[in-house]
Amino acid sequence: MEVVIVPDRSAGGAVAGGAIAALISRQPDAVLGLATGSSPEPVYADLVARHQAGGLSARRAQAFLLDEYVGLPPGHPQSYRAVIERAVTSRLDFRSQSVRGPDGNADDLLAACATYDAQIVAAGGVDVQLLGIGSDGHIGFNEPGSSLGSRTRLKTLTSRTRADNARFFGGDTAAVPSHVITQGVGTILTARHLVLVAWGEEKADAVARCVEGPITAMVPASALQLHPHATVVVDEAAAARLALAGYFRETWAAKPSWQGL
């Protein structure tokens, strides 16, 4: 696992965005894994800026969403497909049919989960998966206690998660769906490169447990330690509890520029 400590979230967005842009440059038909939430926002802002400057095209790329609410009407502004479209895919030149997400309105939700995993495999797998991390160490909607070998599946949201997400639904917790479809930890681990980004002091404990703690289902993000190519990009505040922060700074400063992430 490589840990990159940057001054702030804008710098982190440039590091992660630069890695994704470099991938698309050398592999225009790359398959990207896209996450929602506030953490990926500076990464998407960086990618959009590169596209607007004329240096990035996602025309041939594909994308898979990490998760989706169950039961929201098609086109609902808080569906994760709509959120991702507003944040990045509509602002780049992705083809609409090349961006896929779990079907949260399927008649058979369990079959939809299996179908989604099969679609990822059929596309050749995800080349780079962007991730955020919850303050409790979750990735996607894989809450503490999730199997580290889990595949895309239906999950029940905790009351804490629904309350946290109520701000996107006018402050009404009851309006937040009770269930989601999420890529499992095992599905996430099949991506060839994992890039987790985190900003702010409120993520410092989760980052430390992810990077330096034991591998445990109680911290689903700790499964990144098992991956052969995982990168964690954090600002100084999110790195505050890393025992090896000094080492991580030294290795990043000494890394050859040609190596990339």
XYZ file of C-alpha atoms in Angstrom:
261
model
C 0.000 0.000 0.000
C 1.252 3.457 -0.921
C 0.233 6.425 1.229
C 0.484 9.934 -0.232
C 0.177 12.850 2.184
C -0.669 16.182 0.552
C -1.201 19.693 1.966
C -4.929 19.865 1.231
C -7.797 18.255 -0.658
C -7.151 20.291 -3.799
C -3.619 18.910 -4.023
C -4.985 15.443 -3.360
C -7.506 15.828 -6.152
C -4.675 16.691 -8.517
C -2.678 13.619 -7.488
C -5.568 11.178 -7.876
C -6.970 12.957 -10.933
C -3.544 12.941 -12.543
C -3.273 9.177 -12.085
C -6.691 8.590 -13.661
C -5.915 10.974 -16.522
C -2.596 9.203 -17.150
C -4.408 5.866 -17.286
C -6.924 7.165 -19.833
C -4.108 8.709 -21.875
C -2.284 5.393 -22.266
C -5.457 3.274 -22.292
C -8.372 5.264 -23.773
C -10.824 2.386 -23.257
C -10.056 2.165 -19.534
C -12.742 1.005 -17.093
C -13.203 3.376 -14.157
C -14.914 2.753 -10.834
C -16.694 5.881 -9.577
C -17.740 6.678 -6.012
C -20.108 9.311 -4.649
C -19.771 11.413 -1.501
C -17.767 14.524 -0.736
C -14.318 12.883 -0.722
C -14.086 12.246 -4.500
C -15.280 15.776 -5.376
C -11.784 17.322 -5.776
C -10.763 14.384 -7.961
C -13.729 14.933 -10.258
C -13.063 18.683 -10.288
C -9.500 17.977 -11.415
C -10.652 15.625 -14.188
C -13.223 18.141 -15.433
C -10.578 20.885 -15.484
C -8.265 18.652 -17.530
C -11.080 17.905 -19.971
C -12.006 21.570 -20.341
C -8.365 22.402 -20.994
C -8.437 19.932 -23.874
C -6.096 17.362 -22.393
C -8.500 14.582 -21.429
C -11.191 12.632 -23.259
C -13.283 9.854 -21.722
C -15.108 9.155 -24.973
C -13.877 5.567 -25.161
C -13.816 4.879 -21.428
C -16.366 2.949 -19.388
C -17.470 3.527 -15.801
C -19.157 1.514 -13.065
C -20.758 3.057 -9.990
C -19.891 1.751 -6.557
C -23.459 1.655 -5.231
C -27.059 2.793 -5.636
C -30.147 3.365 -3.502
C -33.007 0.898 -3.797
C -36.446 2.177 -4.737
C -35.775 5.769 -5.797
C -37.726 6.697 -8.936
C -35.657 6.800 -12.147
C -34.118 10.236 -12.514
C -34.445 11.099 -8.810
C -31.846 13.843 -8.143
C -30.349 11.919 -5.213
C -29.933 8.620 -7.013
C -26.234 7.958 -7.261
C -26.478 7.720 -11.027
C -27.829 11.293 -11.067
C -25.208 12.490 -8.581
C -22.360 11.022 -10.634
C -23.825 12.467 -13.823
C -23.916 15.964 -12.310
C -20.450 15.682 -10.770
C -18.436 14.165 -13.557
C -19.853 12.067 -16.399
C -21.953 14.834 -17.980
C -19.054 17.257 -17.628
C -16.664 14.964 -19.441
C -17.428 13.285 -22.754
C -18.485 9.867 -21.498
C -21.040 8.157 -23.704
C -24.212 7.689 -21.667
C -24.402 3.963 -22.397
C -20.855 3.443 -21.115
C -21.722 4.482 -17.527
C -23.452 1.735 -15.536
C -24.787 1.426 -12.024
C -26.642 -1.203 -10.019
C -30.362 -1.442 -10.788
C -32.068 -0.332 -7.606
C -35.514 -0.733 -9.163
C -35.184 -4.287 -10.414
C -38.028 -6.709 -9.731
C -35.446 -9.246 -8.578
C -32.822 -7.325 -6.615
C -30.680 -10.370 -5.853
C -30.481 -11.220 -9.544
C -29.623 -7.572 -10.280
C -26.661 -7.830 -7.897
C -25.311 -10.921 -9.659
C -25.900 -9.290 -13.038
C -23.906 -6.226 -12.017
C -20.903 -8.296 -10.955
C -21.148 -10.155 -14.274
C -21.206 -6.857 -16.200
C -17.988 -5.763 -14.508
C -16.338 -9.053 -15.449
C -17.624 -8.807 -19.027
C -16.090 -5.340 -19.340
C -12.707 -6.784 -18.432
C -12.752 -5.628 -14.811
C -12.213 -2.188 -13.314
C -8.815 -0.634 -14.027
C -8.946 1.979 -11.270
C -11.527 2.178 -8.492
C -11.943 5.477 -6.664
C -13.008 5.151 -3.021
C -13.872 7.297 -0.039
C -13.872 6.087 3.550
C -16.464 6.517 6.260
C -15.546 7.666 9.742
C -16.246 4.089 10.886
C -13.970 2.629 8.195
C -16.624 1.604 5.666
C -16.089 1.627 1.909
C -19.056 1.703 -0.436
C -21.942 0.712 1.803
C -19.929 -2.086 3.378
C -20.503 -1.215 7.022
C -18.367 -2.629 9.862
C -18.918 -6.367 10.073
C -19.170 -6.823 6.303
C -17.484 -9.892 4.866
C -14.153 -9.077 3.265
C -15.030 -11.552 0.512
C -18.496 -10.121 -0.163
C -19.774 -9.522 -3.683
C -22.271 -6.966 -4.974
C -25.319 -7.323 -2.775
C -28.347 -5.788 -1.092
C -27.619 -4.016 2.206
C -29.798 -2.442 4.892
C -28.682 1.037 5.910
C -28.076 1.741 9.574
C -30.043 4.496 11.274
C -26.770 6.429 11.609
C -26.109 6.267 7.880
C -29.663 7.299 7.023
C -29.428 10.233 9.442
C -26.069 11.246 7.938
C -27.571 11.189 4.434
C -30.755 13.039 5.388
C -29.076 16.341 4.459
C -29.405 15.288 0.810
C -33.149 14.674 1.287
C -34.172 17.994 2.804
C -33.232 16.860 6.299
C -35.913 14.160 6.270
C -34.443 10.868 7.479
C -37.641 9.066 6.543
C -37.096 10.037 2.901
C -33.731 8.254 2.802
C -34.148 4.743 1.370
C -33.625 1.899 3.819
C -31.709 -0.281 1.367
C -28.936 -0.006 -1.185
C -27.131 -2.197 -3.660
C -23.381 -1.935 -3.121
C -20.328 -3.558 -4.572
C -19.001 -5.897 -1.891
C -15.510 -5.690 -0.458
C -14.529 -8.708 -2.528
C -15.861 -7.089 -5.699
C -13.952 -3.886 -4.941
C -10.742 -5.858 -4.446
C -10.951 -7.235 -8.004
C -10.114 -3.795 -9.439
C -6.538 -3.544 -10.664
C -5.806 -0.287 -8.812
C -7.600 1.061 -5.759
C -7.341 4.773 -4.959
C -8.834 5.829 -1.630
C -9.031 9.538 -0.831
C -9.788 11.139 2.538
C -9.743 14.678 3.869
C -10.117 16.260 7.282
C -9.490 15.435 10.907
C -12.783 13.528 11.194
C -11.310 10.838 8.915
C -7.949 10.559 10.729
C -8.900 7.628 12.944
C -10.455 5.650 10.090
C -7.423 6.272 7.868
C -5.032 5.080 10.583
C -7.078 1.935 11.168
C -7.292 1.296 7.417
C -3.572 1.718 6.764
C -1.855 0.620 9.975
C -4.410 -1.398 11.921
C -5.216 -5.088 11.690
C -7.139 -6.426 8.716
C -10.633 -6.886 10.072
C -14.248 -6.905 8.960
C -14.851 -4.269 11.644
C -12.862 -1.871 9.418
C -13.811 -2.903 5.875
C -11.312 -0.440 4.363
C -8.482 -2.387 6.029
C -8.966 -4.964 3.245
C -6.959 -2.579 1.031
C -3.888 -3.969 2.806
C -4.517 -7.228 0.916
C -4.447 -5.549 -2.498
C -1.293 -5.558 -4.655
C -1.871 -2.000 -5.910
C -3.647 0.228 -3.407
C -3.025 3.963 -2.988
C -4.304 6.112 -0.133
C -4.242 9.882 -0.744
C -4.873 12.016 2.352
C -4.419 15.602 3.474
C -2.404 16.522 6.547
C -5.459 16.501 8.799
C -6.537 13.018 7.733
C -2.949 11.793 8.197
C -2.708 13.129 11.742
C -2.883 9.711 13.445
C -0.567 7.772 11.141
C 2.417 6.453 13.101
C 4.431 6.147 9.877
C 3.513 9.562 8.477
C 7.158 10.625 8.326
C 8.081 7.528 6.354
C 5.203 8.031 3.944
C 6.302 11.630 3.298
C 9.892 10.522 2.634
C 8.947 7.772 0.200
C 6.612 10.054 -1.762
C 9.235 12.805 -1.947
C 11.846 10.336 -3.225
C 9.574 8.561 -5.722
C 10.720 8.801 -9.356
C 8.325 10.952 -11.380
C 8.098 8.347 -14.127
C 6.691 5.744 -11.759
C 3.341 7.424 -11.146
C 0.843 6.041 -8.653
